[in-house]
């Protein structure tokens, strides 16, 4: 269960959040708990949860190792700050910052090289869904952003299906709609990386909340959630992490 905090929370607020979270989820063993603070809070959050069952990730990275790339952060720097995961190709990055499948692919390789697990986001817009091009769009995104990986890299990464029309809108995909696309993603992935498709985890994202999480997680190809809004309050994020106890 991954909490994407987007551009929210100061360093102090981020640390205070995980301080409360770590006690509440200390008994959780069968769910990986991940938080994605802003770059500048990652290290402080990591120091608060080091060695515990909460892992820290970043929301983006740049593919070069170092150099004259003003404003960017490399995979090895994220590693140094304590990040073990990184979100790549989130729809907000595609929409506002010109992220495309080709750059997503470079970032996936850079993260994998540095032993950081990429969570690669794909998803169709409302227009694409209405025009019945959802599967075509997803297929292209999966194929292009996840091309040329080793079998090992391919089985370690995580894919997140996030229909753009469901992000931050309160409109969740129905469990059936989500399952249909998740199964399709696994099928495409099996054509690319035969042995990795069963192992790859596919998260659903888009208005996941404590009251809809169980139904979504019951679907056979949904392996977890990538949560924005409902991950910002510690009480609701705890409920999401412990959804299986509801
Ligand atoms: P949301 O965001 O849960 O607020 O819809 C999900 C995401 O963007 O990862």
GROMACS .gro file of C-alpha atoms and ligand atoms in nm:
model
  255
    1UNK     CA    1   0.000   0.000   0.000
    2UNK     CA    2   0.173   0.311  -0.125
    3UNK     CA    3   0.097   0.667  -0.015
    4UNK     CA    4   0.183   0.928  -0.277
    5UNK     CA    5   0.190   1.258  -0.089
    6UNK     CA    6   0.252   1.463  -0.403
    7UNK     CA    7   0.347   1.825  -0.325
    8UNK     CA    8   0.223   1.816   0.034
    9UNK     CA    9   0.373   1.825   0.385
   10UNK     CA   10   0.675   2.002   0.529
   11UNK     CA   11   0.966   1.802   0.668
   12UNK     CA   12   0.822   1.827   1.021
   13UNK     CA   13   0.476   1.720   0.905
   14UNK     CA   14   0.619   1.428   0.711
   15UNK     CA   15   0.821   1.303   1.009
   16UNK     CA   16   0.528   1.344   1.244
   17UNK     CA   17   0.308   1.142   1.006
   18UNK     CA   18   0.543   0.842   0.997
   19UNK     CA   19   0.603   0.874   1.370
   20UNK     CA   20   0.231   0.801   1.424
   21UNK     CA   21   0.216   0.551   1.140
   22UNK     CA   22   0.502   0.333   1.261
   23UNK     CA   23   0.335   0.245   1.589
   24UNK     CA   24  -0.001   0.183   1.428
   25UNK     CA   25   0.133  -0.054   1.162
   26UNK     CA   26   0.406  -0.226   1.362
   27UNK     CA   27   0.201  -0.548   1.367
   28UNK     CA   28   0.148  -0.551   0.989
   29UNK     CA   29   0.345  -0.828   0.825
   30UNK     CA   30   0.172  -0.920   0.501
   31UNK     CA   31   0.146  -0.575   0.342
   32UNK     CA   32   0.439  -0.364   0.220
   33UNK     CA   33   0.386  -0.012   0.351
   34UNK     CA   34   0.537   0.266   0.140
   35UNK     CA   35   0.532   0.645   0.167
   36UNK     CA   36   0.638   0.892  -0.100
   37UNK     CA   37   0.722   1.232   0.053
   38UNK     CA   38   0.868   1.521  -0.147
   39UNK     CA   39   1.241   1.491  -0.226
   40UNK     CA   40   1.342   1.717   0.061
   41UNK     CA   41   1.159   1.511   0.323
   42UNK     CA   42   1.269   1.165   0.211
   43UNK     CA   43   1.582   1.145   0.425
   44UNK     CA   44   1.418   1.270   0.743
   45UNK     CA   45   1.132   1.025   0.694
   46UNK     CA   46   1.380   0.744   0.628
   47UNK     CA   47   1.563   0.819   0.953
   48UNK     CA   48   1.234   0.791   1.140
   49UNK     CA   49   1.146   0.448   0.997
   50UNK     CA   50   1.486   0.291   0.929
   51UNK     CA   51   1.479  -0.086   0.989
   52UNK     CA   52   1.101  -0.092   1.032
   53UNK     CA   53   0.828  -0.222   0.802
   54UNK     CA   54   0.776   0.116   0.632
   55UNK     CA   55   0.976   0.192   0.319
   56UNK     CA   56   1.038   0.532   0.165
   57UNK     CA   57   1.023   0.631  -0.199
   58UNK     CA   58   1.062   0.938  -0.417
   59UNK     CA   59   0.810   1.075  -0.666
   60UNK     CA   60   1.052   1.115  -0.956
   61UNK     CA   61   1.421   1.094  -1.054
   62UNK     CA   62   1.652   1.184  -1.341
   63UNK     CA   63   1.828   0.911  -1.537
   64UNK     CA   64   2.181   1.058  -1.545
   65UNK     CA   65   2.419   0.976  -1.262
   66UNK     CA   66   2.539   1.332  -1.193
   67UNK     CA   67   2.638   1.653  -1.370
   68UNK     CA   68   2.502   1.978  -1.504
   69UNK     CA   69   2.128   1.904  -1.478
   70UNK     CA   70   1.993   2.188  -1.268
   71UNK     CA   71   1.703   2.092  -1.050
   72UNK     CA   72   1.734   1.717  -1.097
   73UNK     CA   73   1.806   1.429  -0.859
   74UNK     CA   74   1.972   1.099  -0.956
   75UNK     CA   75   1.895   0.743  -0.855
   76UNK     CA   76   2.215   0.710  -0.650
   77UNK     CA   77   2.123   1.028  -0.460
   78UNK     CA   78   1.783   0.882  -0.382
   79UNK     CA   79   1.948   0.563  -0.266
   80UNK     CA   80   2.178   0.767  -0.044
   81UNK     CA   81   1.875   0.944   0.108
   82UNK     CA   82   1.717   0.609   0.199
   83UNK     CA   83   1.473   0.562  -0.088
   84UNK     CA   84   1.408   0.204  -0.194
   85UNK     CA   85   1.122   0.284  -0.435
   86UNK     CA   86   1.051   0.556  -0.691
   87UNK     CA   87   0.736   0.657  -0.878
   88UNK     CA   88   0.797   0.698  -1.250
   89UNK     CA   89   0.565   0.838  -1.514
   90UNK     CA   90   0.285   0.947  -1.283
   91UNK     CA   91   0.008   1.104  -1.492
   92UNK     CA   92   0.068   1.443  -1.328
   93UNK     CA   93   0.428   1.428  -1.449
   94UNK     CA   94   0.308   1.328  -1.795
   95UNK     CA   95   0.046   1.606  -1.795
   96UNK     CA   96   0.239   1.899  -1.645
   97UNK     CA   97   0.606   1.816  -1.693
   98UNK     CA   98   0.629   1.654  -2.035
   99UNK     CA   99   0.707   1.301  -1.920
  100UNK     CA  100   0.677   1.052  -2.206
  101UNK     CA  101   0.721   0.675  -2.233
  102UNK     CA  102   1.074   0.713  -2.366
  103UNK     CA  103   1.191   0.913  -2.064
  104UNK     CA  104   0.998   0.682  -1.833
  105UNK     CA  105   1.199   0.394  -1.979
  106UNK     CA  106   1.532   0.568  -1.915
  107UNK     CA  107   1.428   0.639  -1.557
  108UNK     CA  108   1.320   0.277  -1.501
  109UNK     CA  109   1.664   0.158  -1.609
  110UNK     CA  110   1.845   0.412  -1.392
  111UNK     CA  111   1.640   0.317  -1.088
  112UNK     CA  112   1.688  -0.057  -1.143
  113UNK     CA  113   2.063  -0.012  -1.186
  114UNK     CA  114   2.073   0.150  -0.844
  115UNK     CA  115   1.859  -0.117  -0.685
  116UNK     CA  116   1.559   0.110  -0.640
  117UNK     CA  117   1.224  -0.047  -0.725
  118UNK     CA  118   1.044   0.155  -0.992
  119UNK     CA  119   0.667   0.194  -0.967
  120UNK     CA  120   0.573   0.272  -1.324
  121UNK     CA  121   0.240   0.446  -1.373
  122UNK     CA  122   0.014   0.400  -1.674
  123UNK     CA  123  -0.345   0.499  -1.737
  124UNK     CA  124  -0.589   0.639  -1.989
  125UNK     CA  125  -0.761   0.978  -1.986
  126UNK     CA  126  -1.140   1.017  -1.980
  127UNK     CA  127  -1.138   1.107  -2.348
  128UNK     CA  128  -0.942   0.793  -2.433
  129UNK     CA  129  -1.182   0.577  -2.232
  130UNK     CA  130  -1.482   0.735  -2.398
  131UNK     CA  131  -1.327   0.679  -2.739
  132UNK     CA  132  -1.273   0.312  -2.649
  133UNK     CA  133  -0.897   0.337  -2.685
  134UNK     CA  134  -0.812   0.239  -2.327
  135UNK     CA  135  -0.647  -0.091  -2.420
  136UNK     CA  136  -0.454   0.059  -2.708
  137UNK     CA  137  -0.320   0.340  -2.486
  138UNK     CA  138  -0.226   0.103  -2.204
  139UNK     CA  139  -0.056  -0.137  -2.441
  140UNK     CA  140   0.159   0.140  -2.587
  141UNK     CA  141   0.250   0.278  -2.245
  142UNK     CA  142   0.344  -0.066  -2.109
  143UNK     CA  143   0.543  -0.168  -2.415
  144UNK     CA  144   0.733   0.157  -2.456
  145UNK     CA  145   0.799   0.249  -2.096
  146UNK     CA  146   0.902  -0.104  -2.001
  147UNK     CA  147   1.109  -0.207  -2.302
  148UNK     CA  148   1.459  -0.363  -2.302
  149UNK     CA  149   1.475  -0.478  -1.940
  150UNK     CA  150   1.644  -0.790  -1.811
  151UNK     CA  151   1.416  -1.066  -1.680
  152UNK     CA  152   1.538  -0.982  -1.332
  153UNK     CA  153   1.463  -0.611  -1.364
  154UNK     CA  154   1.129  -0.697  -1.517
  155UNK     CA  155   1.021  -0.916  -1.228
  156UNK     CA  156   1.124  -0.671  -0.957
  157UNK     CA  157   0.944  -0.363  -1.078
  158UNK     CA  158   0.590  -0.260  -0.991
  159UNK     CA  159   0.328  -0.130  -1.233
  160UNK     CA  160   0.052   0.106  -1.123
  161UNK     CA  161  -0.267   0.134  -1.325
  162UNK     CA  162  -0.410   0.477  -1.262
  163UNK     CA  163  -0.696   0.585  -1.487
  164UNK     CA  164  -0.640   0.960  -1.517
  165UNK     CA  165  -1.013   1.030  -1.481
  166UNK     CA  166  -1.010   0.862  -1.140
  167UNK     CA  167  -0.716   1.053  -0.990
  168UNK     CA  168  -0.820   1.305  -0.728
  169UNK     CA  169  -1.174   1.313  -0.865
  170UNK     CA  170  -1.351   1.088  -0.617
  171UNK     CA  171  -1.452   0.872  -0.917
  172UNK     CA  172  -1.304   0.526  -0.866
  173UNK     CA  173  -1.291   0.268  -1.140
  174UNK     CA  174  -1.527  -0.015  -1.047
  175UNK     CA  175  -1.344  -0.325  -0.926
  176UNK     CA  176  -1.447  -0.492  -1.255
  177UNK     CA  177  -1.317  -0.206  -1.470
  178UNK     CA  178  -0.989  -0.208  -1.282
  179UNK     CA  179  -0.953  -0.588  -1.290
  180UNK     CA  180  -1.012  -0.591  -1.664
  181UNK     CA  181  -0.723  -0.351  -1.729
  182UNK     CA  182  -0.496  -0.517  -1.470
  183UNK     CA  183  -0.545  -0.857  -1.637
  184UNK     CA  184  -0.472  -0.694  -1.973
  185UNK     CA  185  -0.150  -0.537  -1.838
  186UNK     CA  186  -0.036  -0.875  -1.707
  187UNK     CA  187  -0.109  -1.030  -2.046
  188UNK     CA  188   0.091  -0.765  -2.234
  189UNK     CA  189   0.370  -0.801  -1.982
  190UNK     CA  190   0.379  -1.178  -2.031
  191UNK     CA  191   0.441  -1.119  -2.402
  192UNK     CA  192   0.737  -0.899  -2.312
  193UNK     CA  193   0.878  -1.090  -2.017
  194UNK     CA  194   0.734  -1.438  -2.000
  195UNK     CA  195   0.864  -1.533  -1.658
  196UNK     CA  196   0.807  -1.199  -1.490
  197UNK     CA  197   0.437  -1.151  -1.556
  198UNK     CA  198   0.320  -1.369  -1.267
  199UNK     CA  199   0.558  -1.201  -1.027
  200UNK     CA  200   0.508  -0.837  -1.121
  201UNK     CA  201   0.289  -0.648  -0.878
  202UNK     CA  202   0.020  -0.430  -1.030
  203UNK     CA  203  -0.121  -0.157  -0.807
  204UNK     CA  204  -0.446   0.025  -0.866
  205UNK     CA  205  -0.457   0.403  -0.812
  206UNK     CA  206  -0.733   0.659  -0.845
  207UNK     CA  207  -0.953   0.766  -0.554
  208UNK     CA  208  -0.873   0.461  -0.340
  209UNK     CA  209  -1.038   0.513   0.000
  210UNK     CA  210  -1.096   0.307   0.313
  211UNK     CA  211  -1.451   0.230   0.200
  212UNK     CA  212  -1.364   0.099  -0.147
  213UNK     CA  213  -1.024  -0.061  -0.088
  214UNK     CA  214  -1.141  -0.413   0.009
  215UNK     CA  215  -1.350  -0.465  -0.304
  216UNK     CA  216  -1.064  -0.347  -0.524
  217UNK     CA  217  -0.805  -0.564  -0.348
  218UNK     CA  218  -1.022  -0.875  -0.384
  219UNK     CA  219  -0.968  -0.872  -0.760
  220UNK     CA  220  -0.723  -1.137  -0.871
  221UNK     CA  221  -0.488  -0.908  -1.064
  222UNK     CA  222  -0.491  -0.615  -0.819
  223UNK     CA  223  -0.193  -0.653  -0.588
  224UNK     CA  224  -0.206  -0.325  -0.399
  225UNK     CA  225  -0.295   0.042  -0.406
  226UNK     CA  226  -0.125   0.370  -0.495
  227UNK     CA  227  -0.309   0.631  -0.295
  228UNK     CA  228  -0.298   1.010  -0.313
  229UNK     CA  229  -0.566   1.201  -0.121
  230UNK     CA  230  -0.653   0.929   0.129
  231UNK     CA  231  -0.286   0.881   0.220
  232UNK     CA  232  -0.247   1.235   0.353
  233UNK     CA  233  -0.435   1.173   0.678
  234UNK     CA  234  -0.266   0.918   0.898
  235UNK     CA  235  -0.595   0.763   1.020
  236UNK     CA  236  -0.721   0.690   0.672
  237UNK     CA  237  -0.382   0.561   0.553
  238UNK     CA  238  -0.373   0.322   0.852
  239UNK     CA  239  -0.719   0.195   0.754
  240UNK     CA  240  -0.593   0.135   0.399
  241UNK     CA  241  -0.286  -0.055   0.518
  242UNK     CA  242  -0.507  -0.266   0.743
  243UNK     CA  243  -0.790  -0.308   0.493
  244UNK     CA  244  -0.773  -0.686   0.518
  245UNK     CA  245  -0.879  -0.666   0.880
  246UNK     CA  246  -1.204  -0.483   0.795
  247LIG     P1  247  -0.584   0.992  -0.555
  247LIG     O1  248  -0.440   0.994  -0.628
  247LIG     O2  249  -0.584   0.875  -0.461
  247LIG     O3  250  -0.594   1.125  -0.483
  247LIG     O4  251  -0.686   0.978  -0.662
  247LIG     C1  252  -0.380   0.876  -0.671
  247LIG     C2  253  -0.248   0.907  -0.737
  247LIG     O5  254  -0.237   1.008  -0.806
  247LIG     O6  255  -0.148   0.832  -0.721
   0.00000   0.00000   0.00000
